[in-house]
mmCIF file of C-alpha atoms in Angstrom:
data_model
loop_
_atom_site.group_PDB
_atom_site.id
_atom_site.type_symbol
_atom_site.label_atom_id
_atom_site.label_comp_id
_atom_site.label_asym_id
_atom_site.label_seq_id
_atom_site.Cartn_x
_atom_site.Cartn_y
_atom_site.Cartn_z
ATOM 1 C CA ASN A 1 49.126 192.223 114.810
ATOM 2 C CA ALA A 2 49.907 188.547 114.253
ATOM 3 C CA GLY A 3 52.369 189.104 111.371
ATOM 4 C CA VAL A 4 52.743 186.084 109.087
ATOM 5 C CA THR A 5 50.958 182.938 110.224
ATOM 6 C CA GLN A 6 51.270 179.445 108.798
ATOM 7 C CA THR A 7 49.235 176.299 109.360
ATOM 8 C CA PRO A 8 49.785 173.509 110.053
ATOM 9 C CA LYS A 9 53.107 173.465 111.940
ATOM 10 C CA PHE A 10 53.694 169.793 111.173
ATOM 11 C CA GLN A 11 52.236 167.450 108.583
ATOM 12 C CA VAL A 12 52.865 163.891 107.477
ATOM 13 C CA LEU A 13 51.578 162.780 104.085
ATOM 14 C CA LYS A 14 51.693 159.623 102.066
ATOM 15 C CA THR A 15 53.026 159.678 98.527
ATOM 16 C CA GLY A 16 50.333 160.816 96.132
ATOM 17 C CA GLN A 17 48.229 162.684 98.661
ATOM 18 C CA SER A 18 47.416 166.329 98.158
ATOM 19 C CA MET A 19 47.243 169.108 100.704
ATOM 20 C CA THR A 20 47.281 172.870 101.123
ATOM 21 C CA LEU A 21 49.677 174.799 103.317
ATOM 22 C CA GLN A 22 48.042 177.950 104.572
ATOM 23 C CA CYS A 23 49.723 181.347 104.866
ATOM 24 C CA ALA A 24 48.152 184.614 105.981
ATOM 25 C CA GLN A 25 49.474 188.068 106.820
ATOM 26 C CA ASP A 26 47.691 190.966 108.483
ATOM 27 C CA MET A 27 50.108 193.724 107.519
ATOM 28 C CA ASN A 28 48.520 194.608 104.160
ATOM 29 C CA HIS A 29 51.717 193.583 102.365
ATOM 30 C CA GLU A 30 51.764 193.513 98.583
ATOM 31 C CA TYR A 31 54.403 190.852 98.162
ATOM 32 C CA MET A 32 54.144 187.266 99.406
ATOM 33 C CA SER A 33 56.324 184.267 98.710
ATOM 34 C CA TRP A 34 56.911 180.621 99.536
ATOM 35 C CA TYR A 35 60.322 179.068 100.189
ATOM 36 C CA ARG A 36 61.450 175.596 101.014
ATOM 37 C CA GLN A 37 64.417 174.937 103.287
ATOM 38 C CA ASP A 38 66.460 171.786 102.893
ATOM 39 C CA PRO A 39 69.659 170.875 104.763
ATOM 40 C CA GLY A 40 72.721 172.402 103.132
ATOM 41 C CA MET A 41 70.613 174.147 100.467
ATOM 42 C CA GLY A 42 69.573 177.370 102.109
ATOM 43 C CA LEU A 43 66.117 178.625 101.167
ATOM 44 C CA ARG A 44 64.824 178.267 97.638
ATOM 45 C CA LEU A 45 61.931 180.229 96.193
ATOM 46 C CA ILE A 46 58.933 178.185 95.059
ATOM 47 C CA HIS A 47 56.348 180.806 94.013
ATOM 48 C CA TYR A 48 55.709 184.436 94.689
ATOM 49 C CA SER A 49 52.981 187.040 94.285
ATOM 50 C CA VAL A 50 53.258 190.782 93.760
ATOM 51 C CA GLY A 51 49.598 191.417 94.524
ATOM 52 C CA ALA A 52 46.138 189.878 94.601
ATOM 53 C CA GLY A 53 45.485 187.920 91.416
ATOM 54 C CA ILE A 54 49.157 187.899 90.337
ATOM 55 C CA THR A 55 51.509 184.971 90.906
ATOM 56 C CA ASP A 56 54.727 183.777 89.329
ATOM 57 C CA GLN A 57 57.162 180.898 89.552
ATOM 58 C CA GLY A 58 60.372 180.894 91.495
ATOM 59 C CA GLU A 59 63.373 178.607 91.337
ATOM 60 C CA VAL A 60 61.646 175.307 92.243
ATOM 61 C CA PRO A 61 57.948 175.491 91.271
ATOM 62 C CA ASN A 62 57.340 171.951 90.002
ATOM 63 C CA GLY A 63 54.727 170.036 91.984
ATOM 64 C CA TYR A 64 53.294 173.144 93.624
ATOM 65 C CA ASN A 65 50.422 175.500 92.826
ATOM 66 C CA VAL A 66 49.538 178.855 94.327
ATOM 67 C CA SER A 67 46.782 181.418 94.068
ATOM 68 C CA ARG A 68 46.261 184.855 95.579
ATOM 69 C CA SER A 69 42.612 185.781 95.698
ATOM 70 C CA THR A 70 43.055 188.263 98.565
ATOM 71 C CA THR A 71 45.903 190.445 99.793
ATOM 72 C CA GLU A 72 46.018 188.508 103.074
ATOM 73 C CA ASP A 73 46.176 184.879 101.971
ATOM 74 C CA PHE A 74 48.649 182.925 99.856
ATOM 75 C CA PRO A 75 48.057 179.153 100.075
ATOM 76 C CA LEU A 76 50.505 176.626 98.653
ATOM 77 C CA ARG A 77 49.043 173.450 97.176
ATOM 78 C CA LEU A 78 50.862 170.177 96.777
ATOM 79 C CA LEU A 79 49.077 168.354 93.990
ATOM 80 C CA SER A 80 50.496 164.851 94.453
ATOM 81 C CA ALA A 81 53.024 164.675 97.255
ATOM 82 C CA ALA A 82 56.384 163.023 96.653
ATOM 83 C CA PRO A 83 59.174 162.149 99.127
ATOM 84 C CA SER A 84 61.327 164.825 97.448
ATOM 85 C CA GLN A 85 58.913 167.411 98.834
ATOM 86 C CA THR A 86 59.852 166.549 102.397
ATOM 87 C CA SER A 87 61.093 169.896 103.655
ATOM 88 C CA VAL A 88 60.394 172.878 105.866
ATOM 89 C CA TYR A 89 58.224 175.449 104.123
ATOM 90 C CA PHE A 90 58.327 179.140 104.923
ATOM 91 C CA CYS A 91 55.941 181.831 103.836
ATOM 92 C CA ALA A 92 57.154 185.429 103.763
ATOM 93 C CA SER A 93 55.695 188.835 103.003
ATOM 94 C CA SER A 94 57.048 192.278 102.215
ATOM 95 C CA PRO A 95 55.380 195.689 102.142
ATOM 96 C CA ARG A 96 56.034 196.530 98.514
ATOM 97 C CA ALA A 97 56.526 194.397 95.454
ATOM 98 C CA LEU A 98 59.458 195.070 93.151
ATOM 99 C CA ALA A 99 61.257 196.905 95.924
ATOM 100 C CA GLY A 100 64.366 194.953 96.747
ATOM 101 C CA TYR A 101 65.314 197.053 99.743
ATOM 102 C CA ASN A 102 62.275 195.896 101.716
ATOM 103 C CA GLU A 103 62.662 193.466 104.568
ATOM 104 C CA GLN A 104 60.762 190.211 104.204
ATOM 105 C CA PHE A 105 58.834 188.948 107.228
ATOM 106 C CA PHE A 106 58.804 185.198 107.679
ATOM 107 C CA GLY A 107 56.250 182.870 109.178
ATOM 108 C CA PRO A 108 57.247 180.147 111.681
ATOM 109 C CA GLY A 109 57.318 177.411 109.039
ATOM 110 C CA THR A 110 55.563 174.125 108.265
ATOM 111 C CA ARG A 111 57.554 170.917 108.599
ATOM 112 C CA LEU A 112 56.290 168.458 105.988
ATOM 113 C CA THR A 113 57.222 164.789 105.751
ATOM 114 C CA VAL A 114 56.149 162.703 102.766
ATOM 115 C CA LEU A 115 56.377 158.948 103.267
ATOM 116 C CA GLY B 1 71.987 184.669 87.404
ATOM 117 C CA ASP B 2 72.335 186.193 90.832
ATOM 118 C CA SER B 3 73.936 184.078 93.521
ATOM 119 C CA VAL B 4 75.302 184.253 97.046
ATOM 120 C CA THR B 5 78.188 182.267 98.477
ATOM 121 C CA GLN B 6 78.843 182.147 102.195
ATOM 122 C CA MET B 7 81.346 180.277 104.258
ATOM 123 C CA GLU B 8 80.314 176.820 105.319
ATOM 124 C CA GLY B 9 79.912 175.923 108.922
ATOM 125 C CA PRO B 10 79.502 174.898 111.475
ATOM 126 C CA VAL B 11 81.445 177.616 113.230
ATOM 127 C CA THR B 12 82.164 177.032 116.909
ATOM 128 C CA LEU B 13 83.410 179.916 119.058
ATOM 129 C CA SER B 14 83.906 180.585 122.716
ATOM 130 C CA GLU B 15 81.887 183.329 124.358
ATOM 131 C CA GLU B 16 83.393 186.804 123.804
ATOM 132 C CA ALA B 17 85.307 185.692 120.705
ATOM 133 C CA PHE B 18 85.319 187.725 117.483
ATOM 134 C CA LEU B 19 83.031 186.516 114.719
ATOM 135 C CA THR B 20 83.381 186.832 110.973
ATOM 136 C CA ILE B 21 81.127 185.051 108.497
ATOM 137 C CA ASN B 22 82.165 185.650 104.907
ATOM 138 C CA CYS B 23 79.634 186.352 102.180
ATOM 139 C CA THR B 24 80.264 187.168 98.539
ATOM 140 C CA TYR B 25 77.749 187.707 95.797
ATOM 141 C CA THR B 26 77.306 187.734 92.042
ATOM 142 C CA ALA B 27 74.714 190.056 90.598
ATOM 143 C CA THR B 28 74.200 192.592 87.875
ATOM 144 C CA GLY B 29 73.098 196.054 88.766
ATOM 145 C CA TYR B 30 72.818 197.216 92.343
ATOM 146 C CA PRO B 31 71.219 194.615 94.590
ATOM 147 C CA SER B 32 70.262 195.082 98.206
ATOM 148 C CA LEU B 33 72.090 192.829 100.659
ATOM 149 C CA PHE B 34 70.773 191.234 103.825
ATOM 150 C CA TRP B 35 71.737 189.061 106.754
ATOM 151 C CA TYR B 36 68.944 186.954 108.221
ATOM 152 C CA VAL B 37 69.191 184.882 111.382
ATOM 153 C CA GLN B 38 67.299 181.696 112.238
ATOM 154 C CA TYR B 39 67.169 180.609 115.857
ATOM 155 C CA PRO B 40 66.431 176.935 116.542
ATOM 156 C CA GLY B 41 62.873 175.984 115.660
ATOM 157 C CA GLU B 42 61.962 179.419 114.380
ATOM 158 C CA GLY B 43 61.518 181.257 111.117
ATOM 159 C CA LEU B 44 64.008 183.708 109.708
ATOM 160 C CA GLN B 45 64.250 187.262 110.928
ATOM 161 C CA LEU B 46 66.122 190.184 109.505
ATOM 162 C CA LEU B 47 69.386 190.935 111.294
ATOM 163 C CA LEU B 48 70.639 193.817 109.159
ATOM 164 C CA LYS B 49 70.653 195.140 105.624
ATOM 165 C CA ALA B 50 72.433 197.506 103.251
ATOM 166 C CA THR B 51 70.915 198.897 100.086
ATOM 167 C CA LYS B 52 73.831 200.600 98.345
ATOM 168 C CA ALA B 53 77.584 200.429 98.060
ATOM 169 C CA ASP B 54 79.577 201.423 101.184
ATOM 170 C CA ASP B 55 76.466 201.272 103.377
ATOM 171 C CA LYS B 56 77.029 199.644 106.753
ATOM 172 C CA GLY B 57 74.182 197.711 108.298
ATOM 173 C CA SER B 58 74.247 197.154 112.047
ATOM 174 C CA ASN B 59 72.043 195.592 114.700
ATOM 175 C CA LYS B 60 72.551 193.899 118.094
ATOM 176 C CA GLY B 61 76.326 194.365 117.840
ATOM 177 C CA PHE B 62 76.537 192.782 114.388
ATOM 178 C CA GLU B 63 77.851 194.767 111.428
ATOM 179 C CA ALA B 64 78.294 194.254 107.696
ATOM 180 C CA THR B 65 79.511 196.649 105.009
ATOM 181 C CA TYR B 66 78.380 196.513 101.387
ATOM 182 C CA ARG B 67 81.619 196.359 99.377
ATOM 183 C CA LYS B 68 80.922 196.610 95.674
ATOM 184 C CA GLU B 69 84.592 196.467 94.686
ATOM 185 C CA THR B 70 84.986 193.040 96.306
ATOM 186 C CA THR B 71 81.304 192.008 95.935
ATOM 187 C CA SER B 72 81.230 191.133 99.614
ATOM 188 C CA PHE B 73 79.020 191.620 102.662
ATOM 189 C CA HIS B 74 80.855 189.951 105.525
ATOM 190 C CA LEU B 75 79.121 189.689 108.906
ATOM 191 C CA GLU B 76 81.130 190.626 112.005
ATOM 192 C CA LYS B 77 80.616 190.865 115.731
ATOM 193 C CA GLY B 78 83.242 191.869 118.216
ATOM 194 C CA SER B 79 82.165 189.678 121.133
ATOM 195 C CA VAL B 80 79.701 186.832 120.650
ATOM 196 C CA GLN B 81 77.345 185.509 123.293
ATOM 197 C CA VAL B 82 75.820 182.069 123.812
ATOM 198 C CA SER B 83 72.487 183.578 122.740
ATOM 199 C CA ASP B 84 73.978 184.297 119.283
ATOM 200 C CA SER B 85 73.984 180.579 118.496
ATOM 201 C CA ALA B 86 71.870 180.300 115.365
ATOM 202 C CA VAL B 87 72.044 179.856 111.602
ATOM 203 C CA TYR B 88 72.970 182.973 109.637
ATOM 204 C CA PHE B 89 71.927 183.511 106.037
ATOM 205 C CA CYS B 90 73.336 186.044 103.620
ATOM 206 C CA ALA B 91 70.881 187.095 100.903
ATOM 207 C CA LEU B 92 70.503 189.521 98.054
ATOM 208 C CA SER B 93 67.558 191.065 96.284
ATOM 209 C CA GLY B 94 67.905 192.503 92.825
ATOM 210 C CA SER B 95 66.097 193.249 89.615
ATOM 211 C CA ASN B 96 67.491 190.094 87.951
ATOM 212 C CA SER B 97 65.295 187.865 90.112
ATOM 213 C CA GLY B 98 62.210 190.043 90.356
ATOM 214 C CA TYR B 99 63.400 191.299 93.743
ATOM 215 C CA ALA B 100 62.906 187.908 95.371
ATOM 216 C CA LEU B 101 65.455 187.003 98.020
ATOM 217 C CA ASN B 102 68.355 184.862 96.811
ATOM 218 C CA PHE B 103 69.890 183.083 99.815
ATOM 219 C CA GLY B 104 73.240 181.587 100.587
ATOM 220 C CA LYS B 105 73.249 178.113 102.114
ATOM 221 C CA GLY B 106 73.537 179.351 105.668
ATOM 222 C CA THR B 107 76.251 179.192 108.314
ATOM 223 C CA SER B 108 75.573 177.515 111.622
ATOM 224 C CA LEU B 109 77.161 179.243 114.622
ATOM 225 C CA LEU B 110 77.563 177.617 118.016
ATOM 226 C CA VAL B 111 78.867 179.735 120.881
ATOM 227 C CA THR B 112 80.045 177.862 123.950
ATOM 228 C CA PRO B 113 80.343 179.303 127.478
#
């Protein structure tokens, strides 16, 4: 049981490039989400999904796209990278959607630098 | 909207000292409250949680009580260890935000021998 996995661990992009951050979970969790962590800002929600085929925006969705074609995978796409997207990105999953008491399980993170 | 405010760090303590990290929240309804911990270079992991008023969450010697009257969820530990050095995040999950986690900004703790 690998839990929540993220690839890559580190990435450097040039402004304007696009890329996809991968996230997968093997726990059959309904709910998956993406956060970004910036110094002094805590974690902020980018997008989330309550099940396959269903996604919604979080607090800071601009510049990012997501899709959820399977229960296991929840990739995050940067359409045209900007220096403001330099951050550490965390994917998380939770057993049930719309159940606030559930623990969220976090991946190890992807450290992204945009030059 | 929902929000969480926690004391700013960094907090530096000597080993075996008493720890308190303050956390207060604003939310409508009855959110669940969490403390997550992030060790250097790692993702977040759940430390403890409480899902209703007056619940006490506890784990690894840490405790926090859900106080609805003061909208607080302060983290405490009676005797910290060097291995407790980490960043601690208070968070809430409620119906206002679709049950997504709403985090405080984090408090960095350094415990010295």
